């Protein structure tokens, strides 16, 4: 299955208006709730079918205009599954044919804000999934970007899943991160990656308010750390960025909302 979802947000009279909401099954986009006091608009991605399934080619495009504020969530976790009759098809397909892919491209203009807060990706046994994210920020743009992966459902080994993320600020790469889990990812459960954990995630925050003094690096608890990224302080007109990473057992509790340092 091939599908593309598009979301475009622009600022008008101090509020945010959605000028594009394009959906294709299984990527269904819905505006949810009233606008917040700060003008932010929230949308949810609703799964219109199971998956991603092996062979799916999915794409999400997000554009946030100058001064616009957008929050994107999902109504539930994504469950990456093997394609139908995978073993039967394997003999006549190349490995990439059975792979599912999700490509995300987001742009945020100067003064714009994007909060990308989906629920986790679950790598079910037998899946072969790749998620690639590219975020382009103009100077003075704000970003909160969350990615989480859970290694299999309860009581099962995970399939193969890879998350690749690139964030660029004013054309300069400030974060490039890959994480892979599953049978083909050597050492993924070892101390250098998950350390025996069943889930891992990162939360990246880029905030113009942190230009002069971004939060300091810190250990937040077992399996969790806060790490400022290079590139923000070097030019005073650019925002600073910080990422938080954690790994451990998956929890039924929702992930904490990102908060700004004071």
Short mmCIF file of C-alpha atoms in Angstrom, two decimals:
data_model
loop_
_atom_site.label_atom_id
_atom_site.label_comp_id
_atom_site.label_asym_id
_atom_site.label_seq_id
_atom_site.Cartn_x
_atom_site.Cartn_y
_atom_site.Cartn_z
CA UNK A 1 0.00 0.00 0.00
CA UNK A 2 1.16 3.51 -0.84
CA UNK A 3 -0.23 6.51 1.03
CA UNK A 4 0.67 10.14 1.73
CA UNK A 5 -0.63 12.54 4.37
CA UNK A 6 -0.05 16.30 4.17
CA UNK A 7 -0.53 18.94 6.85
CA UNK A 8 0.05 22.66 6.28
CA UNK A 9 -0.43 25.24 9.04
CA UNK A 10 -0.29 29.03 8.64
CA UNK A 11 -0.68 31.90 11.09
CA UNK A 12 -3.57 34.33 10.70
CA UNK A 13 -4.55 37.08 13.17
CA UNK A 14 -2.62 35.51 16.03
CA UNK A 15 -4.04 32.04 15.53
CA UNK A 16 -3.11 29.00 13.46
CA UNK A 17 -5.19 27.84 10.51
CA UNK A 18 -4.88 24.48 8.78
CA UNK A 19 -4.90 25.12 5.04
CA UNK A 20 -4.04 21.55 4.04
CA UNK A 21 -5.26 18.30 5.60
CA UNK A 22 -4.79 15.50 3.11
CA UNK A 23 -5.36 11.89 4.09
CA UNK A 24 -4.99 8.52 2.40
CA UNK A 25 -5.68 5.21 4.13
CA UNK A 26 -4.04 4.22 6.45
CA UNK A 27 -2.81 7.77 7.20
CA UNK A 28 -5.95 9.63 8.24
CA UNK A 29 -5.49 13.16 9.63
CA UNK A 30 -8.08 14.73 11.93
CA UNK A 31 -8.15 18.12 13.68
CA UNK A 32 -8.88 17.50 17.35
CA UNK A 33 -10.10 19.97 19.92
CA UNK A 34 -10.19 23.77 19.89
CA UNK A 35 -7.12 25.94 19.39
CA UNK A 36 -5.10 26.61 22.53
CA UNK A 37 -4.73 30.05 24.06
CA UNK A 38 -1.29 30.39 22.46
CA UNK A 39 -2.81 29.72 19.03
CA UNK A 40 -1.57 26.14 18.70
CA UNK A 41 -3.70 23.73 16.66
CA UNK A 42 -3.65 20.00 17.38
CA UNK A 43 -4.18 17.19 14.90
CA UNK A 44 -4.17 13.42 15.33
CA UNK A 45 -3.11 10.72 12.90
CA UNK A 46 -5.66 7.92 12.96
CA UNK A 47 -4.77 4.46 11.66
CA UNK A 48 -7.28 3.63 8.93
CA UNK A 49 -5.92 0.10 8.52
CA UNK A 50 -3.56 -2.34 10.22
CA UNK A 51 0.11 -1.74 9.97
CA UNK A 52 2.45 -0.60 8.68
CA UNK A 53 2.57 -3.96 6.90
CA UNK A 54 5.47 -5.37 4.95
CA UNK A 55 5.53 -3.72 1.53
CA UNK A 56 3.78 -0.51 2.65
CA UNK A 57 5.23 2.80 1.43
CA UNK A 58 3.97 5.61 3.66
CA UNK A 59 4.86 9.31 3.68
CA UNK A 60 3.92 12.25 5.92
CA UNK A 61 4.62 15.86 4.92
CA UNK A 62 4.24 18.68 7.46
CA UNK A 63 4.73 22.39 6.79
CA UNK A 64 4.47 25.04 9.52
CA UNK A 65 4.46 28.62 8.29
CA UNK A 66 5.95 31.71 9.98
CA UNK A 67 4.42 32.21 13.42
CA UNK A 68 2.15 29.15 13.16
CA UNK A 69 1.95 26.59 15.98
CA UNK A 70 1.12 22.94 15.34
CA UNK A 71 1.00 19.79 17.47
CA UNK A 72 0.79 16.36 15.80
CA UNK A 73 -0.13 13.25 17.77
CA UNK A 74 -1.37 9.73 17.07
CA UNK A 75 -4.39 8.14 18.71
CA UNK A 76 -2.51 4.90 19.44
CA UNK A 77 0.82 3.16 19.05
CA UNK A 78 1.87 2.01 15.57
CA UNK A 79 2.28 -1.75 15.17
CA UNK A 80 4.78 -2.74 12.48
CA UNK A 81 3.80 -6.16 11.12
CA UNK A 82 5.20 -8.56 8.52
CA UNK A 83 3.43 -8.55 5.18
CA UNK A 84 0.85 -11.19 4.27
CA UNK A 85 2.28 -14.61 3.34
CA UNK A 86 5.78 -13.31 4.02
CA UNK A 87 7.47 -16.72 3.93
CA UNK A 88 5.67 -17.62 0.71
CA UNK A 89 6.68 -14.39 -1.01
CA UNK A 90 10.28 -14.27 0.27
CA UNK A 91 11.59 -16.67 -2.37
CA UNK A 92 10.48 -14.45 -5.26
CA UNK A 93 11.03 -10.97 -3.79
CA UNK A 94 14.08 -8.94 -3.02
CA UNK A 95 14.48 -8.05 0.70
CA UNK A 96 13.35 -4.47 0.12
CA UNK A 97 10.01 -5.58 -1.38
CA UNK A 98 8.86 -7.01 1.94
CA UNK A 99 10.06 -4.00 3.92
CA UNK A 100 7.65 -1.32 5.12
CA UNK A 101 8.80 2.29 5.10
CA UNK A 102 7.59 5.54 6.61
CA UNK A 103 9.17 8.78 5.38
CA UNK A 104 8.46 11.98 7.33
CA UNK A 105 9.48 15.42 6.07
CA UNK A 106 8.70 18.44 8.21
CA UNK A 107 9.55 22.11 7.67
CA UNK A 108 9.14 24.89 10.24
CA UNK A 109 9.49 28.53 9.21
CA UNK A 110 10.95 31.31 11.35
CA UNK A 111 8.84 31.91 14.44
CA UNK A 112 6.89 28.71 13.85
CA UNK A 113 6.51 25.85 16.31
CA UNK A 114 6.03 22.13 15.75
CA UNK A 115 5.41 19.55 18.46
CA UNK A 116 5.62 16.02 17.05
CA UNK A 117 4.41 13.69 19.81
CA UNK A 118 3.31 10.33 18.41
CA UNK A 119 2.77 7.20 20.45
CA UNK A 120 5.51 4.53 20.22
CA UNK A 121 6.28 2.23 17.31
CA UNK A 122 5.98 -1.45 18.27
CA UNK A 123 8.23 -3.77 16.26
CA UNK A 124 6.20 -7.00 16.16
CA UNK A 125 7.93 -10.31 15.52
CA UNK A 126 8.76 -10.83 11.84
CA UNK A 127 8.40 -7.18 10.81
CA UNK A 128 10.94 -5.34 8.66
CA UNK A 129 10.31 -1.62 9.03
CA UNK A 130 12.31 1.56 8.36
CA UNK A 131 11.23 5.02 9.51
CA UNK A 132 13.12 8.02 8.11
CA UNK A 133 12.55 11.54 9.44
CA UNK A 134 13.94 14.80 8.02
CA UNK A 135 13.16 18.09 9.77
CA UNK A 136 14.22 21.47 8.34
CA UNK A 137 14.06 24.46 10.70
CA UNK A 138 14.55 28.11 9.88
CA UNK A 139 16.25 30.36 12.43
CA UNK A 140 14.06 31.10 15.47
CA UNK A 141 11.85 28.06 14.83
CA UNK A 142 10.85 25.84 17.75
CA UNK A 143 10.67 22.07 17.69
CA UNK A 144 9.73 19.24 20.03
CA UNK A 145 10.28 15.86 18.38
CA UNK A 146 9.62 12.54 20.10
CA UNK A 147 10.49 9.06 18.81
CA UNK A 148 10.02 5.80 20.69
CA UNK A 149 10.28 2.14 19.74
CA UNK A 150 9.11 -0.90 21.71
CA UNK A 151 10.84 -4.21 20.99
CA UNK A 152 7.97 -6.60 20.30
CA UNK A 153 4.63 -7.14 21.91
CA UNK A 154 4.30 -8.77 25.34
CA UNK A 155 6.13 -12.08 25.45
CA UNK A 156 7.51 -12.01 21.89
CA UNK A 157 10.87 -11.24 20.30
CA UNK A 158 11.00 -8.10 18.17
CA UNK A 159 11.16 -7.90 14.42
CA UNK A 160 13.58 -5.65 12.57
CA UNK A 161 12.98 -1.91 12.92
CA UNK A 162 15.20 1.05 12.14
CA UNK A 163 14.58 4.72 12.99
CA UNK A 164 16.68 7.29 11.14
CA UNK A 165 16.37 10.97 12.09
CA UNK A 166 17.99 14.14 10.75
CA UNK A 167 17.27 17.66 12.00
CA UNK A 168 18.71 20.72 10.27
CA UNK A 169 18.67 24.26 11.65
CA UNK A 170 19.17 27.05 9.11
CA UNK A 171 20.66 24.46 6.74
CA UNK A 172 23.09 23.04 9.31
CA UNK A 173 22.65 19.54 10.68
CA UNK A 174 22.29 19.62 14.46
CA UNK A 175 21.23 15.99 14.97
CA UNK A 176 21.72 12.80 12.99
CA UNK A 177 20.60 9.67 14.76
CA UNK A 178 19.99 6.03 13.83
CA UNK A 179 18.73 3.25 16.07
CA UNK A 180 18.02 -0.30 14.95
CA UNK A 181 16.58 -3.26 16.84
CA UNK A 182 15.82 -6.83 15.92
CA UNK A 183 17.56 -9.97 14.66
CA UNK A 184 19.59 -8.20 11.94
CA UNK A 185 20.81 -5.37 14.20
CA UNK A 186 24.07 -6.58 15.72
CA UNK A 187 24.43 -5.78 19.42
CA UNK A 188 21.11 -3.94 19.70
CA UNK A 189 20.33 -5.48 23.12
CA UNK A 190 23.87 -4.99 24.45
CA UNK A 191 25.13 -2.34 26.88
CA UNK A 192 26.02 0.10 24.07
CA UNK A 193 22.42 0.33 22.85
CA UNK A 194 19.47 -0.87 24.96
CA UNK A 195 21.35 -2.65 27.73
CA UNK A 196 18.70 -5.33 28.00
CA UNK A 197 15.80 -2.86 27.85
CA UNK A 198 12.67 -3.50 25.83
CA UNK A 199 12.05 0.09 24.73
CA UNK A 200 14.00 3.20 23.88
CA UNK A 201 13.16 6.74 22.91
CA UNK A 202 14.43 10.27 22.42
CA UNK A 203 12.89 13.69 22.90
CA UNK A 204 14.54 16.54 21.00
CA UNK A 205 13.72 20.14 21.94
CA UNK A 206 14.93 23.14 19.93
CA UNK A 207 14.01 26.41 21.64
CA UNK A 208 15.02 30.01 20.82
CA UNK A 209 14.72 30.83 24.54
CA UNK A 210 17.78 28.69 25.19
CA UNK A 211 20.10 30.70 22.94
CA UNK A 212 22.11 32.15 25.80
CA UNK A 213 21.90 29.32 28.33
CA UNK A 214 20.61 25.90 27.29
CA UNK A 215 19.92 23.25 29.96
CA UNK A 216 23.00 21.46 31.22
CA UNK A 217 23.74 17.80 30.57
CA UNK A 218 22.35 15.57 33.30
CA UNK A 219 21.51 12.01 34.21
CA UNK A 220 17.74 12.00 34.70
CA UNK A 221 17.49 8.51 36.19
CA UNK A 222 18.24 4.87 35.39
CA UNK A 223 18.53 4.62 31.62
CA UNK A 224 17.77 8.29 30.95
CA UNK A 225 19.98 11.31 30.19
CA UNK A 226 19.71 14.92 28.98
CA UNK A 227 22.29 15.94 26.40
CA UNK A 228 22.66 19.46 24.92
CA UNK A 229 23.55 19.40 21.23
CA UNK A 230 26.29 21.38 19.55
CA UNK A 231 25.40 24.21 17.20
CA UNK A 232 23.02 26.38 19.18
CA UNK A 233 25.43 28.55 21.17
CA UNK A 234 27.83 29.29 18.39
CA UNK A 235 25.62 31.90 16.77
CA UNK A 236 23.64 34.07 19.11
CA UNK A 237 20.62 34.35 16.81
CA UNK A 238 20.10 30.59 16.63
CA UNK A 239 18.16 28.55 19.16
CA UNK A 240 19.82 25.85 21.21
CA UNK A 241 18.82 22.20 21.19
CA UNK A 242 18.73 19.50 23.82
CA UNK A 243 17.83 15.85 23.51
CA UNK A 244 16.71 13.42 26.19
CA UNK A 245 17.24 9.70 25.68
CA UNK A 246 15.93 6.82 27.73
CA UNK A 247 15.65 3.06 27.52
CA UNK A 248 14.05 0.37 29.64
CA UNK A 249 10.88 -1.63 29.85
CA UNK A 250 7.79 -0.32 28.04
CA UNK A 251 5.24 1.31 30.31
CA UNK A 252 1.50 1.65 30.07
CA UNK A 253 1.81 5.18 31.41
CA UNK A 254 1.92 7.99 28.82
CA UNK A 255 5.23 9.62 28.07
CA UNK A 256 5.78 12.86 29.97
CA UNK A 257 5.11 16.08 28.13
CA UNK A 258 8.22 18.11 27.36
CA UNK A 259 8.74 21.12 29.59
CA UNK A 260 10.80 24.26 29.05
CA UNK A 261 13.63 25.10 31.39
CA UNK A 262 13.16 28.19 33.48
#
